[in-house]
PDB file of C-alpha atoms in Angstrom:
ATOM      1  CA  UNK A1243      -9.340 317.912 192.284  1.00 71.00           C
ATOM      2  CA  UNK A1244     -12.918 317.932 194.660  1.00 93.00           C
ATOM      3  CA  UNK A1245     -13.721 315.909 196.891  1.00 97.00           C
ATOM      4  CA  UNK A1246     -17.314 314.952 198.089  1.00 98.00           C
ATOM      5  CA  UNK A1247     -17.938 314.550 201.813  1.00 98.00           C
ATOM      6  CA  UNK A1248     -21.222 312.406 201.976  1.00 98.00           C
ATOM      7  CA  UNK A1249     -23.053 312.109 205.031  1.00 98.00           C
ATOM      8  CA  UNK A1250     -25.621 308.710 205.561  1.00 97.00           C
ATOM      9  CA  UNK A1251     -26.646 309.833 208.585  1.00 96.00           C
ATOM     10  CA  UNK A1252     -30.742 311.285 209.671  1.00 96.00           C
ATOM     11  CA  UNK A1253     -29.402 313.079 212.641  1.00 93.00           C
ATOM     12  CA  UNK A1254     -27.074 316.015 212.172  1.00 91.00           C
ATOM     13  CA  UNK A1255     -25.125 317.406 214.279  1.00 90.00           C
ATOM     14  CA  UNK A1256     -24.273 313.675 214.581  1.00 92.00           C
ATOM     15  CA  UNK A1257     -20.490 311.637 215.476  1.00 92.00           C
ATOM     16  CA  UNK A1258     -20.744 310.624 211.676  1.00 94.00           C
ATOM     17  CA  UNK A1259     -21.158 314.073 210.554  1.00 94.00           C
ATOM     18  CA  UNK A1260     -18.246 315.468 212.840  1.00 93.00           C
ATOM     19  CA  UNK A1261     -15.943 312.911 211.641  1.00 95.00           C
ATOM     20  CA  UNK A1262     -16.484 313.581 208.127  1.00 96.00           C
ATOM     21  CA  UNK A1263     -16.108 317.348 208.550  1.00 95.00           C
ATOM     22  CA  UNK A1264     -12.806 316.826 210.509  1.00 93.00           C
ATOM     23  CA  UNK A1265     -11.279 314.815 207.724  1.00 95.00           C
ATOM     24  CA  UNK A1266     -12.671 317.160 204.959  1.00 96.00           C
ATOM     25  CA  UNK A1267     -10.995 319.881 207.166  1.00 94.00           C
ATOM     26  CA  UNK A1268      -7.621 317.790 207.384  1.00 94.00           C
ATOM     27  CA  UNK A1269      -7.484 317.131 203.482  1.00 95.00           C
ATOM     28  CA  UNK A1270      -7.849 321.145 203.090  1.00 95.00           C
ATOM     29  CA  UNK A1271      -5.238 322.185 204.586  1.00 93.00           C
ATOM     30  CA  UNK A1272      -3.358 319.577 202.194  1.00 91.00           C
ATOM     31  CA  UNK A1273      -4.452 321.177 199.403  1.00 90.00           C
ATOM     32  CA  UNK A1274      -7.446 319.716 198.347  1.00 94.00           C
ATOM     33  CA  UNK A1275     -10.658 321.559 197.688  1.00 95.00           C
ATOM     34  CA  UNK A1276     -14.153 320.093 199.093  1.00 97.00           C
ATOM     35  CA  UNK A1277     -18.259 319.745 199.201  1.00 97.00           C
ATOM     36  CA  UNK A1278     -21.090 318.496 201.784  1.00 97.00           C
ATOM     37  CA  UNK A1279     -24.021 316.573 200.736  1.00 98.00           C
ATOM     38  CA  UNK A1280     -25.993 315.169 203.644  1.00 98.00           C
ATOM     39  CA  UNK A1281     -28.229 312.447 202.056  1.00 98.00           C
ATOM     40  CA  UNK A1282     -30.799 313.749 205.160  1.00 97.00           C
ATOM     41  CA  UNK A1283     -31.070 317.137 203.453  1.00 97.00           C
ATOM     42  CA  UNK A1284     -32.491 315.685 200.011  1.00 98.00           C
ATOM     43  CA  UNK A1285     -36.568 315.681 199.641  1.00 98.00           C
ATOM     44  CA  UNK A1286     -37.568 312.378 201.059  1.00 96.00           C
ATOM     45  CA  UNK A1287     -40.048 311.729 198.653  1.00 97.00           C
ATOM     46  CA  UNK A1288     -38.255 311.830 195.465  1.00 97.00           C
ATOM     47  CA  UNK A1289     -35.459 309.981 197.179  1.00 97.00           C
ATOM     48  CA  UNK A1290     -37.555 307.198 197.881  1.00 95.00           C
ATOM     49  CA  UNK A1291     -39.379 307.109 194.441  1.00 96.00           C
ATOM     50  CA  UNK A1292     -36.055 307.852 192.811  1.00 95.00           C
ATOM     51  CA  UNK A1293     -37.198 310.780 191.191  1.00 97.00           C
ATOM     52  CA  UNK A1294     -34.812 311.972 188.672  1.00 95.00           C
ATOM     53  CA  UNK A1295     -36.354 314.968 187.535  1.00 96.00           C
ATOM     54  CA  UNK A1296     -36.297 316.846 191.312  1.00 98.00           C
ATOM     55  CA  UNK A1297     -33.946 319.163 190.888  1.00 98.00           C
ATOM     56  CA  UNK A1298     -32.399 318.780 194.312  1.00 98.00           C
ATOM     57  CA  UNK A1299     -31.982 314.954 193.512  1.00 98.00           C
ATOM     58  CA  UNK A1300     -30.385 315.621 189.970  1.00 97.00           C
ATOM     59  CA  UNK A1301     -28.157 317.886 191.635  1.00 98.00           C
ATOM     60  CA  UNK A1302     -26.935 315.451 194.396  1.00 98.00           C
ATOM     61  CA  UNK A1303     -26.337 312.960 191.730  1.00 97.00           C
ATOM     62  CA  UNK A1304     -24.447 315.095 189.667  1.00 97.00           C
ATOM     63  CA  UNK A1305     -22.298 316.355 192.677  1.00 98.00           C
ATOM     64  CA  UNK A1306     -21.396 312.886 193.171  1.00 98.00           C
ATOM     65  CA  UNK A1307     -20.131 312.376 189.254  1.00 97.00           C
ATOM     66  CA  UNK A1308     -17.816 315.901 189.673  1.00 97.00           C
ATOM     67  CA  UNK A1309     -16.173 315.052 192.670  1.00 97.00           C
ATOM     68  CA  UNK A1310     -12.656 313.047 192.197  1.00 97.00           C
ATOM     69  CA  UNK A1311     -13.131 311.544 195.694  1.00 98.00           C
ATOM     70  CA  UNK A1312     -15.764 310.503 197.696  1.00 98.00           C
ATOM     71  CA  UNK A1313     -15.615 310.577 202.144  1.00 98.00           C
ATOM     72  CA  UNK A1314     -18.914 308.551 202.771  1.00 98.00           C
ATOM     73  CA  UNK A1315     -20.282 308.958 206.463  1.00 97.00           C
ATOM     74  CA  UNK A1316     -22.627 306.644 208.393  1.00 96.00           C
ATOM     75  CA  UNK A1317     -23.576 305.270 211.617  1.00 95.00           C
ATOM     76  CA  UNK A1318     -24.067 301.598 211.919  1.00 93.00           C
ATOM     77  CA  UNK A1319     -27.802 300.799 212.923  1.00 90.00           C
ATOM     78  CA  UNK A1320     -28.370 296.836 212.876  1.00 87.00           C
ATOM     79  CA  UNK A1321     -25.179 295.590 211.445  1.00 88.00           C
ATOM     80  CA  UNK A1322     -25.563 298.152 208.464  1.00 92.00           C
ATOM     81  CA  UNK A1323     -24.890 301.743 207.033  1.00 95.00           C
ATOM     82  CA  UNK A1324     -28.141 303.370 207.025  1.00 96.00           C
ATOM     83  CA  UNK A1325     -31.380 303.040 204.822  1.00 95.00           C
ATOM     84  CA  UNK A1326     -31.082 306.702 204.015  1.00 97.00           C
ATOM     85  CA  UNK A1327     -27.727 306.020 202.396  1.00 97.00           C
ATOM     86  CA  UNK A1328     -28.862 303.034 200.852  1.00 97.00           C
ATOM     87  CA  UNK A1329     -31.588 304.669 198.758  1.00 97.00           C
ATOM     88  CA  UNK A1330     -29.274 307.613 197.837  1.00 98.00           C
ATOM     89  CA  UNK A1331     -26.789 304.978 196.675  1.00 98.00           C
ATOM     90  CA  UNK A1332     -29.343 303.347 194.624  1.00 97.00           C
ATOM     91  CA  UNK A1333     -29.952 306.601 192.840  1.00 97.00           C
ATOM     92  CA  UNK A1334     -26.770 306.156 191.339  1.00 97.00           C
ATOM     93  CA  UNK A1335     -26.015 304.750 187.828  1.00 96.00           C
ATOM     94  CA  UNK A1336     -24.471 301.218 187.860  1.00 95.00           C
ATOM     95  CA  UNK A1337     -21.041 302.836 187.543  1.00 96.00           C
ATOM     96  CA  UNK A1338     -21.423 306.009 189.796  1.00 97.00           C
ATOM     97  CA  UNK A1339     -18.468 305.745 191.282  1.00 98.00           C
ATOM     98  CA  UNK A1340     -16.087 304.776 188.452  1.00 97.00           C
ATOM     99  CA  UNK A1341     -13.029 306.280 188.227  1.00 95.00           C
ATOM    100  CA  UNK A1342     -13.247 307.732 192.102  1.00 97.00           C
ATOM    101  CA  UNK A1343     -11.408 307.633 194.974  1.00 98.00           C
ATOM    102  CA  UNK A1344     -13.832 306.416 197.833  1.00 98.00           C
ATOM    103  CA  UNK A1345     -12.866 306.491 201.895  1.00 98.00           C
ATOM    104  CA  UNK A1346     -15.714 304.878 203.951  1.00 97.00           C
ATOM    105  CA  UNK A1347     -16.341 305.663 207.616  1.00 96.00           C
ATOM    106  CA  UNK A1348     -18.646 304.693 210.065  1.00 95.00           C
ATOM    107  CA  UNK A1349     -19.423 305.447 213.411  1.00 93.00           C
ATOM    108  CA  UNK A1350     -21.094 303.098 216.441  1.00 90.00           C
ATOM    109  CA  UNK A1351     -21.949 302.491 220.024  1.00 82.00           C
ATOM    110  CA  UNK A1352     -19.420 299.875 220.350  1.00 74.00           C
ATOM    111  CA  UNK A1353     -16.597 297.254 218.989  1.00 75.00           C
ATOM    112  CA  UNK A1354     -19.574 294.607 218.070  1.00 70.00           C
ATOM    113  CA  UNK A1355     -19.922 296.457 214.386  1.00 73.00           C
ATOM    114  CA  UNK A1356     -16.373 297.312 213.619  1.00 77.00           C
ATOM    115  CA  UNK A1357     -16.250 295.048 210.522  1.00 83.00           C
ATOM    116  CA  UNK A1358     -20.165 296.253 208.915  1.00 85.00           C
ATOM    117  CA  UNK A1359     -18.073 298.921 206.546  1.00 87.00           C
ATOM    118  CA  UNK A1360     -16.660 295.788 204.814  1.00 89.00           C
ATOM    119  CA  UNK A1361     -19.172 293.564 205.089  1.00 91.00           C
ATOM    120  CA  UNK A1362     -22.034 295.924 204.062  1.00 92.00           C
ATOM    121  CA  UNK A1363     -20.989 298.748 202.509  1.00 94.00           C
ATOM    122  CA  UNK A1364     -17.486 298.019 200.994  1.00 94.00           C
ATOM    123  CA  UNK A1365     -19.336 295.683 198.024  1.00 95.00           C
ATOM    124  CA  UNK A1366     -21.947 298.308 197.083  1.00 96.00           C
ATOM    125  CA  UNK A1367     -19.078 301.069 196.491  1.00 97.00           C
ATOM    126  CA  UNK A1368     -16.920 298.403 194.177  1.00 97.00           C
ATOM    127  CA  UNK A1369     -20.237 297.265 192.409  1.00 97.00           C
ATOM    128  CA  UNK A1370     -20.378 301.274 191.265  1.00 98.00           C
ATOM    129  CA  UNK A1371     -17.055 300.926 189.831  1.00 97.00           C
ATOM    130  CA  UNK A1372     -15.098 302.904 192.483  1.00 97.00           C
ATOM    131  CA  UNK A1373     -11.092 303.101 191.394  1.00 96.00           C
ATOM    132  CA  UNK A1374      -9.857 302.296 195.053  1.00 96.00           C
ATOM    133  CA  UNK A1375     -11.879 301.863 197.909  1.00 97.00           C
ATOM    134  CA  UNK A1376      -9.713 302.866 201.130  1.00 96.00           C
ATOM    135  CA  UNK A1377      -9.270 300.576 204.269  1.00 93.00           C
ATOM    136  CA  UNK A1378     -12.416 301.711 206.315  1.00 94.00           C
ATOM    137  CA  UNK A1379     -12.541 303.562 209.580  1.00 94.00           C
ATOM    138  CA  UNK A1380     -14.800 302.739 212.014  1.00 94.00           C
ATOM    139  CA  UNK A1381     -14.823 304.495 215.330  1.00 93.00           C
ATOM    140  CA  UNK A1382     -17.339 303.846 218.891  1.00 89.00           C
ATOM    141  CA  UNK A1383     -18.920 306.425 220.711  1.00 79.00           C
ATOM    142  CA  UNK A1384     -15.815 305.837 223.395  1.00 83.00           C
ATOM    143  CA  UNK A1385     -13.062 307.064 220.755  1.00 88.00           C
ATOM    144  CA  UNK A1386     -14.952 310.372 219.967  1.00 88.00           C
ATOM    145  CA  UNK A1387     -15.465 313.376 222.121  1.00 83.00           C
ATOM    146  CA  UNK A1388     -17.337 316.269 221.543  1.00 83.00           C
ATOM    147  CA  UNK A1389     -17.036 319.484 223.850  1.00 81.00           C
ATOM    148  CA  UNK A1390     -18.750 322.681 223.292  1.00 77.00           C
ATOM    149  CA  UNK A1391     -15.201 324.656 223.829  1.00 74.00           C
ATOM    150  CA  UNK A1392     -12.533 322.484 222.016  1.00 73.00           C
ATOM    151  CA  UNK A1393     -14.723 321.006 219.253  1.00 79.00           C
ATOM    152  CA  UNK A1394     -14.361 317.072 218.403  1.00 86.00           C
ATOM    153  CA  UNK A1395     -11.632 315.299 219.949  1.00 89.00           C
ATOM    154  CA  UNK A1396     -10.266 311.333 218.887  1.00 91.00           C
ATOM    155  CA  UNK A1397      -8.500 309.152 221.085  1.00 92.00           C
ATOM    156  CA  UNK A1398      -4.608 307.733 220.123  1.00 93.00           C
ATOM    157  CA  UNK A1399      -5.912 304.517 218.422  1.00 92.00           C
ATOM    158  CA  UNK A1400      -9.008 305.967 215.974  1.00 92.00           C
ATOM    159  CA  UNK A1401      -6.339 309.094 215.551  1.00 95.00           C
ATOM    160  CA  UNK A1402      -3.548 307.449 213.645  1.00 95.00           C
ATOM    161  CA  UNK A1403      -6.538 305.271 211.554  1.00 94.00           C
ATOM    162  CA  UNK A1404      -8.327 308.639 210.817  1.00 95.00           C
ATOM    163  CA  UNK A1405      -4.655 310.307 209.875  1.00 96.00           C
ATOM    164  CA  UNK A1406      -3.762 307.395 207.830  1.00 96.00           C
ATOM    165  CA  UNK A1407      -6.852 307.414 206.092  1.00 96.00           C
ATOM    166  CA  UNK A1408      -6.104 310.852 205.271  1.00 96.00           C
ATOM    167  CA  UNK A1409      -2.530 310.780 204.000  1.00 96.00           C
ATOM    168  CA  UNK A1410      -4.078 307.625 201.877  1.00 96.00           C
ATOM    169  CA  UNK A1411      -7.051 309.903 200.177  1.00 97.00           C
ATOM    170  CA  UNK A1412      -4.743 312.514 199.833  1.00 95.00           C
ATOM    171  CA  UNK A1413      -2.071 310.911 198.170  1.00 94.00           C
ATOM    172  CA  UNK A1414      -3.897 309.254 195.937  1.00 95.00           C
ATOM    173  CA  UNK A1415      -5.388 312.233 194.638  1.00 94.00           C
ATOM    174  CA  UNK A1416      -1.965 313.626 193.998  1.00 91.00           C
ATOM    175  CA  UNK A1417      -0.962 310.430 191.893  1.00 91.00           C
ATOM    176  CA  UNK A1418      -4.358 311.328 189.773  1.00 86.00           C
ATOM    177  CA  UNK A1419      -2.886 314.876 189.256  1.00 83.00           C
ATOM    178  CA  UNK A1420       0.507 313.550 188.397  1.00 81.00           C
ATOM    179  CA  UNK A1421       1.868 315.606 191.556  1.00 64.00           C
ATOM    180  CA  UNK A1422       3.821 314.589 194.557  1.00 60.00           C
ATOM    181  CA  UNK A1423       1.945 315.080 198.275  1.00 55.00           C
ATOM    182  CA  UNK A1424       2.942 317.799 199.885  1.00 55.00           C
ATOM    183  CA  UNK A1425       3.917 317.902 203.784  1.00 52.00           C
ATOM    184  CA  UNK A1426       1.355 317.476 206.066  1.00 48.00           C
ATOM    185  CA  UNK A1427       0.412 320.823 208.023  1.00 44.00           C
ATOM    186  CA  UNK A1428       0.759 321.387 211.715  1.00 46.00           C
ATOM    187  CA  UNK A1429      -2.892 320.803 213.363  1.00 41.00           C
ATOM    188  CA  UNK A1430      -3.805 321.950 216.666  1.00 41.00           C
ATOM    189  CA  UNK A1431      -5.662 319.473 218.980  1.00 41.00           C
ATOM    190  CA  UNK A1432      -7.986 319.437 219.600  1.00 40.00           C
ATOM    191  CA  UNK A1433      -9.348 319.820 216.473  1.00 40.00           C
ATOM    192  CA  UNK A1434     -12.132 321.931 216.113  1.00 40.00           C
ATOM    193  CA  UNK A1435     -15.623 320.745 213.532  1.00 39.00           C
ATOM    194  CA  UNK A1436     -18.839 321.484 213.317  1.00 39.00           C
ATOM    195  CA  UNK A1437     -19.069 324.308 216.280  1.00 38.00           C
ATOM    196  CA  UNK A1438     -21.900 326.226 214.626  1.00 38.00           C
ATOM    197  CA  UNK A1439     -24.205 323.208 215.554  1.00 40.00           C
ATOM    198  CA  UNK A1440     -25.178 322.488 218.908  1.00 38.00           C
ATOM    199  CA  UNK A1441     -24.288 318.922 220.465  1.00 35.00           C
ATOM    200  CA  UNK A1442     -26.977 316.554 221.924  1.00 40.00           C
ATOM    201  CA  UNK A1443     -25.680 314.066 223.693  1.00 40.00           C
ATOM    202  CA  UNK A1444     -28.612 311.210 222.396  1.00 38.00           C
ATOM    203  CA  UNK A1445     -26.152 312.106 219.053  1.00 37.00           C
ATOM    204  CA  UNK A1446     -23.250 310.582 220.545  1.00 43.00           C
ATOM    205  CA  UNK A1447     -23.339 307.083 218.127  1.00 44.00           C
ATOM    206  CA  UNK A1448     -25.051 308.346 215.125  1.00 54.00           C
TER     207      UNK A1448
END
């Protein structure tokens, strides 16, 4: 079964972006194939006139009606997941997500936004007729770490939330495939995402 990692955010490399690669890499190596589609990537034009007939926007849409699953990525800016998101979201039909799995995340500068994933986002993604929406993780610039050598790092508390987030998504899936989860694999920390892009520091919350 796939599984979509969508990213909401404009900048990339970005903290959303590095989050949502780590868990795609952590549900590999449980078995579980996956895509990218960063929303930031589509032609901005037809995005914003909803323009079905773009080929890179028909793809995107039909990426997100293949995938099983959904990871959705975004920084909070004013109390919300980001426009960008927003208008891919509302180039989905009224039940784009039915039938999926969905695990939101966002990422911040500090505790003031933690509950924005339920408040904002958490609605739209049942109003598209997602199966199970996952309990949201939101992490602050504090409980992320990025370094050049050992990749992206999480601190104890957004760690078990990210992990349990992950044996959620991935055991759910199995139930849809009439399988039992397999073990977790061993993981080195730090873990190690996204090192082919450079990091920028002005990043750090997006």
């Amino acid at each position: 079964m796939s599984i979509l990692l969508l990213g909401g955010s404009p900048q990339l490399p970005s903290s959303s972006s590095r989050l949502l690669l780590h868990i795609g890499e952590q549900l590999a190596l449980q078995g579980h194939s996956y895509a990218k589609l960063h929303v930031r990537d589509l032609p901005s034009r037809a995005l914003l006139l909803a323009d079905y007939d773009d080929a890179a926007i028909a793809s995107a849409v039909r990426a997100v009606a293949d995938a099983d699953a959904i990871v959705i990525a975004t920084p909070i800016y004013k109390a919300s997941y980001t426009g960008l998101l927003k208008a891919f979201l509302d180039l989905l039909p009224q039940d784009g997500l039915a039938g999926k799995l969905v695990l939101p995340l966002a990422t911040g500068g500090g505790h003031a936004h933690t509950l924005a994933l339920d408040y904002a986002l958490r609605p739209v993604l049942h109003a598209l007729g997602a199966k199970q929406v996952f309990t949201s993780i939101y992490a602050n610039a504090q409980q992320l770490a990025w370094h050049e050598e050992g990749g992206l790092s999480l601190d104890a508390p957004i760690a078990a939330r990210v992990q349990a987030g992950i044996e959620e998504l991935s055991g759910g899936l199995f139930v849809l495939q009439g399988r039992r989860p397999s073990a977790p694999a061993e993981v080195p920390h730090p873990v190690r995402s996204l090192q082919d892009q450079p990091y920028a520091a002005h990043y750090q919350a997006a």
